[in-house]
Amino acid sequence: MGSKTSFDFDSNIDTALNDGQLRKNLRNAMDILVEKRRAIFPDSDQLQQLRAAGNAIKRRALKKLPQLLEQLEAKCTANGIHVHWAEDTSQANHIILEIMRRHEASAVVKGKSMVSEEMHLNRFLEAHGLEGVETDLGEFIIQLNHETPSHIIVPAIHKNKDEVAAIFHEKLTGTPYTEDVEELTAIARRTLRERFADAKVGLSGVNFAIAETGTLLLVENEGNGRMCTTVPDVHVAVMGLEKVVEKLSDVPPLLRLLTGSATGQLITTYINMISSPRKADEKDGPKEVHLVILDNGRSSILADPQLRQTLLCIRCGTCLNHCPVYVRIGGHAYGHVYPGPIGKILTPQMEGLEKAGVLATASSLCGACGEVCPVKIPIPDLIRRLRYESYDQEAAAVVDGGGYKKNFAETMVWKGWELANRSPLLNELGTRVAGAMGNHLPKVGPLKQWTSVRTAPRIARKSLHQRLRDEGVNHE
Amino acid sequence: MNSQLSNQTARQRILARLHASGTEQTDVPDAPLPSEISLAGDAKIERLAALMSAIRAEVYIVESDSWQDKLKQLARKRGWKRVLYGPQGPIGPEIESAWPADADDLPKLVAYTQPVESFKSELFQNIDVGITSTRGGVAETGAIALWPTPAEPRLLSLVPPVHVAVLDADTIYNSMTEMMAAERWTDGMPTNALFISGPSKTADIEFTLVFGVHGPKELIVLIRN
């Protein structure tokens, strides 16, 4: 059925499904990630206990969210970090623009940050004659090729090394063609070291912001995040407002869940905790640190007791890796910043159902995402909730664009269904007609579409009621 | 200033929405954490060494009073030319005393004592190795903890292609949680605190593991026991 979306999801899916290379790259990658996660959590009871603890920590943080954000602000400010609040992405972008202009910076070196993707910061900076330089290897590759990330954790996972080789050869002047991954990595190292040394402003995301101490915690393997937050004169961190946790002691279990779920690691190479700018006698580190706290619809999501569970997410990406839909179509097909199961519930709530509700239909409701989620977000339940909201069958719709799918024909069909199931006479008549004619319905319209990839069920000639009566069972 | 005004407005409006959301009325049951490991001294060293070695860190257990011998041995064998250190740091004097002025087969010691602004090109282009002390280690996950100081600045463990970290065996804790609590980290966090588990690495191209993408290509941990 034609839905009013700003992107053509169906056609994206078709394109992705018919791209053999993409499907092969994804299948290999996701199998590896799934296996690595399984290996790092060998004890299922312990994992369940850890997930329950992670869920409780994040729920406690959401319960206290307004106080924790104020406490974070107070602590950071006392530590010398400038705190900014942004209601939407445009405000957040302008805060960064103003900081860059004040420091006469023409470029910002960026660590990996999904919030900056959500802000479309690079595009915004470009429009103002400034440059956002991605420095995470995966992000660097796709930025060279003018693409966006296709995965939250491994942004260039849709590319194989031949494709990367071609991109480097073509886009980096003077680079010979090589498919050697070590050599490709060395090329990126050389290119980006110059950018780190020259940059006046560095940008990062935030994995956890600790209210108790006013600390911004970043998780990474490459070291580019440390570069971006240490070498330039100014460090700007951007975070969604749900990233705050209450205590430092909340962090270790969440880290264990995050790195285990994301990449199957016990710990990443670097856990980088930043609590202040360079102090008077220190030799390096940024002289200014800014924290931008972004809402962009999150406070509205918080208003619904069920839907607010979306904000428990720690962005590990494991729901993508385990999703039978994501594995087949990849991240770009979803047409939005956050792909996969988490994107299916987050994006429609941020953008409204009319624009993005179709994402919630791309699920077989197999339940894998809910089973693996390290903080126990009931993703399948939330997908069903959004589908329900799309039809607004009760007046309780809370998401923007609720009921956008409601239509006369479907409403009438359900009314008829209700009637037939309330009236024994109609029910009897209905099952008789279905038994006699159900298998001979002409395959047109929705039925034709539905049966194009499915076998239609055979309808029994006699209803169960009829058969019981024939066999003399007295059901009274 | 206009932007300050809009920042205040944004802040007030966001906080008002959060308060109005009803989230503060949620009931959140406590959930106990899984029990943590509890190892004896030697077992902690072994676990840390095994886990860090598995992700390509080089770990050597050395005598407390002659650890510099291992450092000099590595320096000669690998042909390091210029080694960066912090003279005022906890291990600065020990390094200096082990470095005879006339030994031309040893690398030159370079002191990180000036602000990075006047030292950046030297740091990025002419240093082979950075040596730091550590605050402690974590056996559970295999990691060292660093709190960079004015005497041992942040970039010492990041920019040089090789990072040598000196770790005292009796500062190895079972877990991150234990370390943070025992040392009362919440009393005052430093400008920057780090856990490091190995050399810089990436697997962004076809999951092929490559070391030294942005930070050190080698991490050498000398455990003084």
XYZ file of C-alpha atoms in Angstrom, chain A residues 25 28-30 32-33 36 46 49-50 52-57 59-60 62-67 69-70 73 83-87 91 95 98 135-139 141 153-157 159-162 164 168 181-182 184-186 188-190 192-194 196-199 210 212-213 215 221-224 226-227 229-233 241 248-249 251-253 255-256 265-279 281-287 293-295 298-300 302-304 308, chain B residues 1-4 6-37 47 51 55-56 88 112-121 123-125 127 138-163 175-178 180-181 184-217 219:
244
model
C 29.550 -8.340 2.649
C 29.935 -12.283 6.421
C 30.183 -9.325 8.754
C 27.042 -10.027 10.745
C 31.272 -12.650 12.655
C 29.685 -10.122 15.022
C 31.949 -12.841 18.701
C 25.301 -14.327 34.186
C 21.721 -10.986 35.396
C 23.956 -8.405 33.759
C 18.755 -6.972 34.185
C 21.299 -4.827 36.018
C 21.953 -2.736 32.888
C 18.233 -2.257 32.416
C 17.811 -1.136 36.034
C 20.735 1.302 35.850
C 15.821 3.002 33.978
C 16.997 4.661 37.178
C 15.668 7.945 33.046
C 13.611 8.185 36.236
C 15.957 10.853 37.562
C 16.717 12.368 34.158
C 15.940 16.032 34.873
C 17.899 16.077 38.158
C 21.100 16.559 33.723
C 21.131 19.493 36.119
C 25.618 20.587 34.169
C 27.455 23.244 28.894
C 25.016 24.067 26.074
C 21.426 22.943 25.622
C 19.846 22.392 22.216
C 16.168 21.671 21.632
C 20.300 24.754 17.522
C 26.272 26.188 18.745
C 29.609 29.701 16.712
C 38.637 10.293 11.476
C 37.265 6.888 12.463
C 38.612 4.633 9.693
C 35.167 3.406 8.655
C 33.705 6.915 8.723
C 36.184 5.687 4.034
C 29.284 0.510 15.125
C 30.938 -0.502 11.858
C 29.929 2.309 9.503
C 31.637 1.000 6.353
C 30.614 -2.607 6.835
C 32.255 -2.103 1.723
C 34.816 -4.803 1.026
C 38.535 -4.150 0.683
C 38.489 -3.943 -3.117
C 37.979 0.631 -0.205
C 41.435 5.545 -1.659
C 44.372 -3.831 4.442
C 47.474 -2.958 6.501
C 45.143 0.946 3.432
C 45.070 1.542 7.189
C 48.553 3.093 7.059
C 44.514 6.622 6.537
C 46.900 7.014 9.488
C 49.277 9.234 7.509
C 44.679 11.883 9.309
C 47.702 12.509 11.540
C 48.269 15.735 9.617
C 44.911 16.006 13.957
C 48.089 18.049 14.319
C 46.580 21.019 12.441
C 43.049 21.053 13.839
C 28.475 10.710 34.591
C 28.142 12.399 39.927
C 31.558 13.569 38.724
C 32.739 13.182 33.413
C 39.578 1.083 19.698
C 41.376 3.270 17.181
C 42.623 6.210 19.235
C 41.120 8.806 16.898
C 41.578 10.434 22.002
C 43.244 12.467 19.249
C 39.627 15.182 22.352
C 43.277 15.856 23.239
C 45.245 17.467 20.393
C 43.071 20.439 19.259
C 42.703 23.633 21.328
C 20.142 13.866 26.679
C 30.617 6.357 38.257
C 29.900 2.880 39.639
C 29.643 2.587 34.317
C 31.572 -0.726 34.572
C 28.526 -3.008 34.082
C 30.722 -0.919 29.597
C 30.783 -4.698 29.849
C 35.198 -7.446 23.290
C 35.777 -7.686 27.056
C 36.938 -4.097 26.864
C 37.863 -1.752 24.037
C 41.414 -0.534 23.529
C 40.596 2.821 25.107
C 38.127 3.998 27.717
C 38.634 7.769 27.685
C 37.211 9.787 30.595
C 37.255 13.565 30.317
C 36.366 15.745 33.290
C 37.888 19.147 32.542
C 39.851 21.268 30.086
C 43.623 21.654 30.402
C 44.573 22.959 33.828
C 50.215 23.540 34.731
C 49.227 20.848 32.231
C 51.172 20.565 28.978
C 48.501 19.342 26.587
C 44.783 18.775 26.190
C 42.172 21.259 24.949
C 42.001 24.658 26.632
C 23.114 18.350 25.298
C 20.604 17.604 22.541
C 16.906 16.900 22.952
C 13.747 12.715 23.175
C 11.782 14.559 25.864
C 8.567 13.759 23.989
C 10.004 10.138 27.525
C 6.392 11.155 28.052
C 4.978 7.714 27.252
C 10.267 5.781 26.801
C 24.563 37.731 24.530
C 21.841 36.411 22.280
C 23.105 32.844 22.225
C 23.236 32.750 26.009
C 18.556 31.096 23.670
C 20.642 28.569 25.594
C 18.752 29.474 28.777
C 15.437 29.201 26.939
C 16.352 25.816 25.505
C 17.482 24.613 28.910
C 14.293 25.704 30.635
C 12.035 24.265 27.972
C 13.825 20.924 27.863
C 13.826 20.564 31.657
C 10.157 21.561 31.815
C 9.288 18.846 29.288
C 11.314 16.270 31.226
C 9.585 17.175 34.484
C 6.189 17.024 32.788
C 6.902 13.630 31.224
C 5.976 11.702 34.354
C 9.250 9.796 34.218
C 10.014 10.721 37.823
C 7.010 8.691 38.982
C 8.373 5.441 37.512
C 9.020 2.544 39.839
C 12.469 1.064 39.237
C 13.296 -2.169 41.038
C 16.927 -2.760 41.992
C 18.773 -5.495 40.145
C 21.878 -7.042 41.701
C 25.101 -7.103 39.704
C 26.693 -10.449 38.858
C 29.414 -11.292 41.354
C 32.882 -10.071 40.437
C 36.036 -12.107 40.187
C 45.073 -12.887 34.094
C 44.232 -11.004 28.410
C 45.096 -8.500 22.041
C 48.686 -7.919 21.017
C 59.246 14.886 36.926
C 58.149 16.248 27.616
C 58.338 19.406 29.681
C 56.971 22.141 27.461
C 53.442 22.918 26.322
C 52.426 20.909 23.268
C 52.006 24.103 21.223
C 55.782 24.521 20.996
C 56.472 20.791 20.766
C 53.863 19.458 18.349
C 55.936 18.830 15.237
C 56.112 15.030 19.051
C 54.316 13.964 15.878
C 57.397 13.433 13.703
C 59.583 10.432 18.602
C 42.466 -4.316 35.997
C 42.650 -8.119 35.954
C 39.049 -8.849 34.984
C 39.201 -7.246 31.540
C 42.956 -6.877 31.189
C 43.746 -3.164 31.165
C 46.039 -0.550 32.605
C 44.759 2.689 34.121
C 46.450 6.031 33.442
C 45.821 9.409 34.992
C 48.001 11.724 32.918
C 49.575 14.572 34.903
C 51.550 17.745 34.161
C 54.661 15.563 34.608
C 53.377 12.825 32.272
C 51.069 14.596 29.799
C 48.194 13.020 27.905
C 49.816 12.735 24.490
C 52.787 10.795 25.871
C 50.743 7.591 25.677
C 49.009 8.416 22.390
C 51.147 10.015 19.696
C 54.431 8.018 19.681
C 54.252 4.756 17.664
C 55.267 2.747 20.730
C 53.893 3.145 24.264
C 37.942 -5.120 38.497
C 37.336 -1.576 37.376
C 34.626 -1.297 40.036
C 37.034 -2.396 42.764
C 37.356 3.018 41.393
C 35.948 2.320 44.849
C 37.812 6.794 45.751
C 37.794 8.122 42.201
C 34.543 9.959 42.845
C 36.343 12.274 45.286
C 37.867 14.050 42.328
C 38.352 12.920 38.765
C 41.468 14.125 36.930
C 41.347 16.099 33.675
C 41.677 12.812 31.839
C 41.544 9.222 33.050
C 42.171 6.267 30.764
C 41.866 2.533 30.640
C 44.091 1.045 27.933
C 43.973 -2.629 26.986
C 46.267 -2.873 23.976
C 47.742 -1.079 20.986
C 45.442 1.085 18.862
C 43.493 -1.110 16.480
C 40.759 -1.245 13.865
C 38.735 -3.879 12.082
C 36.764 -1.484 9.920
C 37.810 -3.065 6.624
C 36.344 -6.566 6.292
C 37.043 -7.271 9.977
C 40.734 -7.597 9.227
C 42.457 -6.653 12.464
C 45.122 -3.989 11.944
C 47.146 -2.428 14.760
C 48.278 1.154 15.031
C 45.557 2.897 13.093
C 45.774 6.214 14.955
C 47.463 5.628 18.299
C 50.484 3.470 19.220
C 51.175 0.439 17.031
C 51.955 -1.351 23.672
